[in-house]
Amino acid sequence: ALGAMAAVQLLDAARRELPGLDARLAAGDFLPLRDWLNEKVWDLGREPGSFDEVLRAATGAPLDPALYVQYLSYKYRAVYGLKP
C-alpha cells in the first residue's frame, strides 16, 4: 500500500511539472514521464537516503495518504457508478 500511495503522489507531482502529460501517456508516449522519474526519483535513489527523503525531494512533500484516498474515491466512483 505504501508503494501505491507513493506512486499516486509521484504521478501528481509529474502532472504539475509536465503540462499535457496525460495526453502524451494516452498516446503511448511515456518518454516525458520516464525522463522525469529518472531525474526526480531514480537518480536520487542511488544516493544514501530514506524513502521519505527521496519522495520529499521528488514531490516537495512527505508521503500524503490524502492523495491516495482521493485517487481511490475517483476510481471506485467510476467503477461502481457512485455519486460524489
mmCIF file with all atom_site columns, C-alpha atoms in Angstrom:
data_model
loop_
_atom_site.group_PDB
_atom_site.id
_atom_site.type_symbol
_atom_site.label_atom_id
_atom_site.label_alt_id
_atom_site.label_comp_id
_atom_site.label_asym_id
_atom_site.label_entity_id
_atom_site.label_seq_id
_atom_site.pdbx_PDB_ins_code
_atom_site.Cartn_x
_atom_site.Cartn_y
_atom_site.Cartn_z
_atom_site.occupancy
_atom_site.B_iso_or_equiv
_atom_site.pdbx_formal_charge
_atom_site.auth_seq_id
_atom_site.auth_comp_id
_atom_site.auth_asym_id
_atom_site.auth_atom_id
_atom_site.pdbx_PDB_model_num
ATOM 1  C CA . ALA A 1 1  ? 0.000   0.000  0.000   1.00 0.00 ? 1  ALA A CA 1
ATOM 2  C CA . LEU A 1 2  ? 2.896   2.390  0.668   1.00 0.00 ? 2  LEU A CA 1
ATOM 3  C CA . GLY A 1 3  ? 4.163   1.902  -2.868  1.00 0.00 ? 3  GLY A CA 1
ATOM 4  C CA . ALA A 1 4  ? 0.727   2.637  -4.302  1.00 0.00 ? 4  ALA A CA 1
ATOM 5  C CA . MET A 1 5  ? 0.457   5.790  -2.174  1.00 0.00 ? 5  MET A CA 1
ATOM 6  C CA . ALA A 1 6  ? 3.889   6.935  -3.323  1.00 0.00 ? 6  ALA A CA 1
ATOM 7  C CA . ALA A 1 7  ? 3.032   6.198  -6.974  1.00 0.00 ? 7  ALA A CA 1
ATOM 8  C CA . VAL A 1 8  ? -0.090  8.371  -6.811  1.00 0.00 ? 8  VAL A CA 1
ATOM 9  C CA . GLN A 1 9  ? 1.899   11.181 -5.209  1.00 0.00 ? 9  GLN A CA 1
ATOM 10 C CA . LEU A 1 10 ? 4.687   10.926 -7.794  1.00 0.00 ? 10 LEU A CA 1
ATOM 11 C CA . LEU A 1 11 ? 2.219   10.982 -10.687 1.00 0.00 ? 11 LEU A CA 1
ATOM 12 C CA . ASP A 1 12 ? 0.511   14.016 -9.164  1.00 0.00 ? 12 ASP A CA 1
ATOM 13 C CA . ALA A 1 13 ? 3.860   15.850 -8.988  1.00 0.00 ? 13 ALA A CA 1
ATOM 14 C CA . ALA A 1 14 ? 4.766   14.823 -12.548 1.00 0.00 ? 14 ALA A CA 1
ATOM 15 C CA . ARG A 1 15 ? 1.424   16.130 -13.818 1.00 0.00 ? 15 ARG A CA 1
ATOM 16 C CA . ARG A 1 16 ? 2.080   19.501 -12.162 1.00 0.00 ? 16 ARG A CA 1
ATOM 17 C CA . GLU A 1 17 ? 5.542   19.772 -13.716 1.00 0.00 ? 17 GLU A CA 1
ATOM 18 C CA . LEU A 1 18 ? 4.757   18.303 -17.149 1.00 0.00 ? 18 LEU A CA 1
ATOM 19 C CA . PRO A 1 19 ? 1.768   20.011 -18.787 1.00 0.00 ? 19 PRO A CA 1
ATOM 20 C CA . GLY A 1 20 ? -0.103  17.707 -21.144 1.00 0.00 ? 20 GLY A CA 1
ATOM 21 C CA . LEU A 1 21 ? 1.317   14.574 -19.536 1.00 0.00 ? 21 LEU A CA 1
ATOM 22 C CA . ASP A 1 22 ? -1.978  12.681 -19.524 1.00 0.00 ? 22 ASP A CA 1
ATOM 23 C CA . ALA A 1 23 ? -2.488  13.244 -23.255 1.00 0.00 ? 23 ALA A CA 1
ATOM 24 C CA . ARG A 1 24 ? 1.034   12.057 -24.004 1.00 0.00 ? 24 ARG A CA 1
ATOM 25 C CA . LEU A 1 25 ? 0.580   8.957  -21.856 1.00 0.00 ? 25 LEU A CA 1
ATOM 26 C CA . ALA A 1 26 ? -2.757  8.222  -23.571 1.00 0.00 ? 26 ALA A CA 1
ATOM 27 C CA . ALA A 1 27 ? -0.952  8.455  -26.916 1.00 0.00 ? 27 ALA A CA 1
ATOM 28 C CA . GLY A 1 28 ? 1.624   5.924  -25.714 1.00 0.00 ? 28 GLY A CA 1
ATOM 29 C CA . ASP A 1 29 ? 4.413   8.471  -25.224 1.00 0.00 ? 29 ASP A CA 1
ATOM 30 C CA . PHE A 1 30 ? 5.994   7.560  -21.894 1.00 0.00 ? 30 PHE A CA 1
ATOM 31 C CA . LEU A 1 31 ? 9.283   9.370  -22.529 1.00 0.00 ? 31 LEU A CA 1
ATOM 32 C CA . PRO A 1 32 ? 8.433   12.565 -20.579 1.00 0.00 ? 32 PRO A CA 1
ATOM 33 C CA . LEU A 1 33 ? 7.392   10.548 -17.523 1.00 0.00 ? 33 LEU A CA 1
ATOM 34 C CA . ARG A 1 34 ? 10.432  8.292  -17.779 1.00 0.00 ? 34 ARG A CA 1
ATOM 35 C CA . ASP A 1 35 ? 12.753  11.295 -18.007 1.00 0.00 ? 35 ASP A CA 1
ATOM 36 C CA . TRP A 1 36 ? 11.012  12.964 -15.058 1.00 0.00 ? 36 TRP A CA 1
ATOM 37 C CA . LEU A 1 37 ? 11.318  9.790  -12.975 1.00 0.00 ? 37 LEU A CA 1
ATOM 38 C CA . ASN A 1 38 ? 14.997  9.467  -13.923 1.00 0.00 ? 38 ASN A CA 1
ATOM 39 C CA . GLU A 1 39 ? 15.720  12.993 -12.756 1.00 0.00 ? 39 GLU A CA 1
ATOM 40 C CA . LYS A 1 40 ? 13.452  13.206 -9.721  1.00 0.00 ? 40 LYS A CA 1
ATOM 41 C CA . VAL A 1 41 ? 13.420  9.673  -8.318  1.00 0.00 ? 41 VAL A CA 1
ATOM 42 C CA . TRP A 1 42 ? 15.779  7.120  -9.782  1.00 0.00 ? 42 TRP A CA 1
ATOM 43 C CA . ASP A 1 43 ? 18.883  9.303  -9.730  1.00 0.00 ? 43 ASP A CA 1
ATOM 44 C CA . LEU A 1 44 ? 18.122  10.240 -6.115  1.00 0.00 ? 44 LEU A CA 1
ATOM 45 C CA . GLY A 1 45 ? 17.503  6.599  -5.246  1.00 0.00 ? 45 GLY A CA 1
ATOM 46 C CA . ARG A 1 46 ? 21.155  5.847  -5.931  1.00 0.00 ? 46 ARG A CA 1
ATOM 47 C CA . GLU A 1 47 ? 22.209  8.178  -3.123  1.00 0.00 ? 47 GLU A CA 1
ATOM 48 C CA . PRO A 1 48 ? 22.081  7.177  0.504   1.00 0.00 ? 48 PRO A CA 1
ATOM 49 C CA . GLY A 1 49 ? 18.816  8.367  1.961   1.00 0.00 ? 49 GLY A CA 1
ATOM 50 C CA . SER A 1 50 ? 15.452  7.210  3.098   1.00 0.00 ? 50 SER A CA 1
ATOM 51 C CA . PHE A 1 51 ? 12.290  6.606  1.136   1.00 0.00 ? 51 PHE A CA 1
ATOM 52 C CA . ASP A 1 52 ? 10.822  9.733  2.728   1.00 0.00 ? 52 ASP A CA 1
ATOM 53 C CA . GLU A 1 53 ? 13.791  11.870 1.667   1.00 0.00 ? 53 GLU A CA 1
ATOM 54 C CA . VAL A 1 54 ? 13.524  10.745 -1.955  1.00 0.00 ? 54 VAL A CA 1
ATOM 55 C CA . LEU A 1 55 ? 9.752   11.260 -2.008  1.00 0.00 ? 55 LEU A CA 1
ATOM 56 C CA . ARG A 1 56 ? 10.058  14.708 -0.429  1.00 0.00 ? 56 ARG A CA 1
ATOM 57 C CA . ALA A 1 57 ? 12.773  15.711 -2.919  1.00 0.00 ? 57 ALA A CA 1
ATOM 58 C CA . ALA A 1 58 ? 10.710  14.487 -5.893  1.00 0.00 ? 58 ALA A CA 1
ATOM 59 C CA . THR A 1 59 ? 7.311   15.830 -4.860  1.00 0.00 ? 59 THR A CA 1
ATOM 60 C CA . GLY A 1 60 ? 8.046   18.554 -2.338  1.00 0.00 ? 60 GLY A CA 1
ATOM 61 C CA . ALA A 1 61 ? 6.091   16.790 0.401   1.00 0.00 ? 61 ALA A CA 1
ATOM 62 C CA . PRO A 1 62 ? 6.257   13.728 2.649   1.00 0.00 ? 62 PRO A CA 1
ATOM 63 C CA . LEU A 1 63 ? 4.026   10.748 1.898   1.00 0.00 ? 63 LEU A CA 1
ATOM 64 C CA . ASP A 1 64 ? 0.468   12.090 1.767   1.00 0.00 ? 64 ASP A CA 1
ATOM 65 C CA . PRO A 1 65 ? -2.292  9.490  2.223   1.00 0.00 ? 65 PRO A CA 1
ATOM 66 C CA . ALA A 1 66 ? -4.922  12.103 1.274   1.00 0.00 ? 66 ALA A CA 1
ATOM 67 C CA . LEU A 1 67 ? -3.835  11.915 -2.388  1.00 0.00 ? 67 LEU A CA 1
ATOM 68 C CA . TYR A 1 68 ? -4.262  8.138  -2.328  1.00 0.00 ? 68 TYR A CA 1
ATOM 69 C CA . VAL A 1 69 ? -7.712  8.412  -0.756  1.00 0.00 ? 69 VAL A CA 1
ATOM 70 C CA . GLN A 1 70 ? -8.656  10.922 -3.485  1.00 0.00 ? 70 GLN A CA 1
ATOM 71 C CA . TYR A 1 71 ? -7.439  8.503  -6.148  1.00 0.00 ? 71 TYR A CA 1
ATOM 72 C CA . LEU A 1 72 ? -9.359  5.575  -4.640  1.00 0.00 ? 72 LEU A CA 1
ATOM 73 C CA . SER A 1 73 ? -12.534 7.645  -4.353  1.00 0.00 ? 73 SER A CA 1
ATOM 74 C CA . TYR A 1 74 ? -12.275 8.694  -8.008  1.00 0.00 ? 74 TYR A CA 1
ATOM 75 C CA . LYS A 1 75 ? -11.509 5.144  -9.137  1.00 0.00 ? 75 LYS A CA 1
ATOM 76 C CA . TYR A 1 76 ? -14.313 3.434  -7.257  1.00 0.00 ? 76 TYR A CA 1
ATOM 77 C CA . ARG A 1 77 ? -16.909 6.091  -8.074  1.00 0.00 ? 77 ARG A CA 1
ATOM 78 C CA . ALA A 1 78 ? -16.160 5.463  -11.762 1.00 0.00 ? 78 ALA A CA 1
ATOM 79 C CA . VAL A 1 79 ? -16.099 1.671  -11.433 1.00 0.00 ? 79 VAL A CA 1
ATOM 80 C CA . TYR A 1 80 ? -19.311 1.381  -9.430  1.00 0.00 ? 80 TYR A CA 1
ATOM 81 C CA . GLY A 1 81 ? -21.125 4.436  -10.796 1.00 0.00 ? 81 GLY A CA 1
ATOM 82 C CA . LEU A 1 82 ? -21.230 6.088  -7.376  1.00 0.00 ? 82 LEU A CA 1
ATOM 83 C CA . LYS A 1 83 ? -22.095 9.741  -6.939  1.00 0.00 ? 83 LYS A CA 1
ATOM 84 C CA . PRO A 1 84 ? -19.557 12.077 -5.329  1.00 0.00 ? 84 PRO A CA 1
#
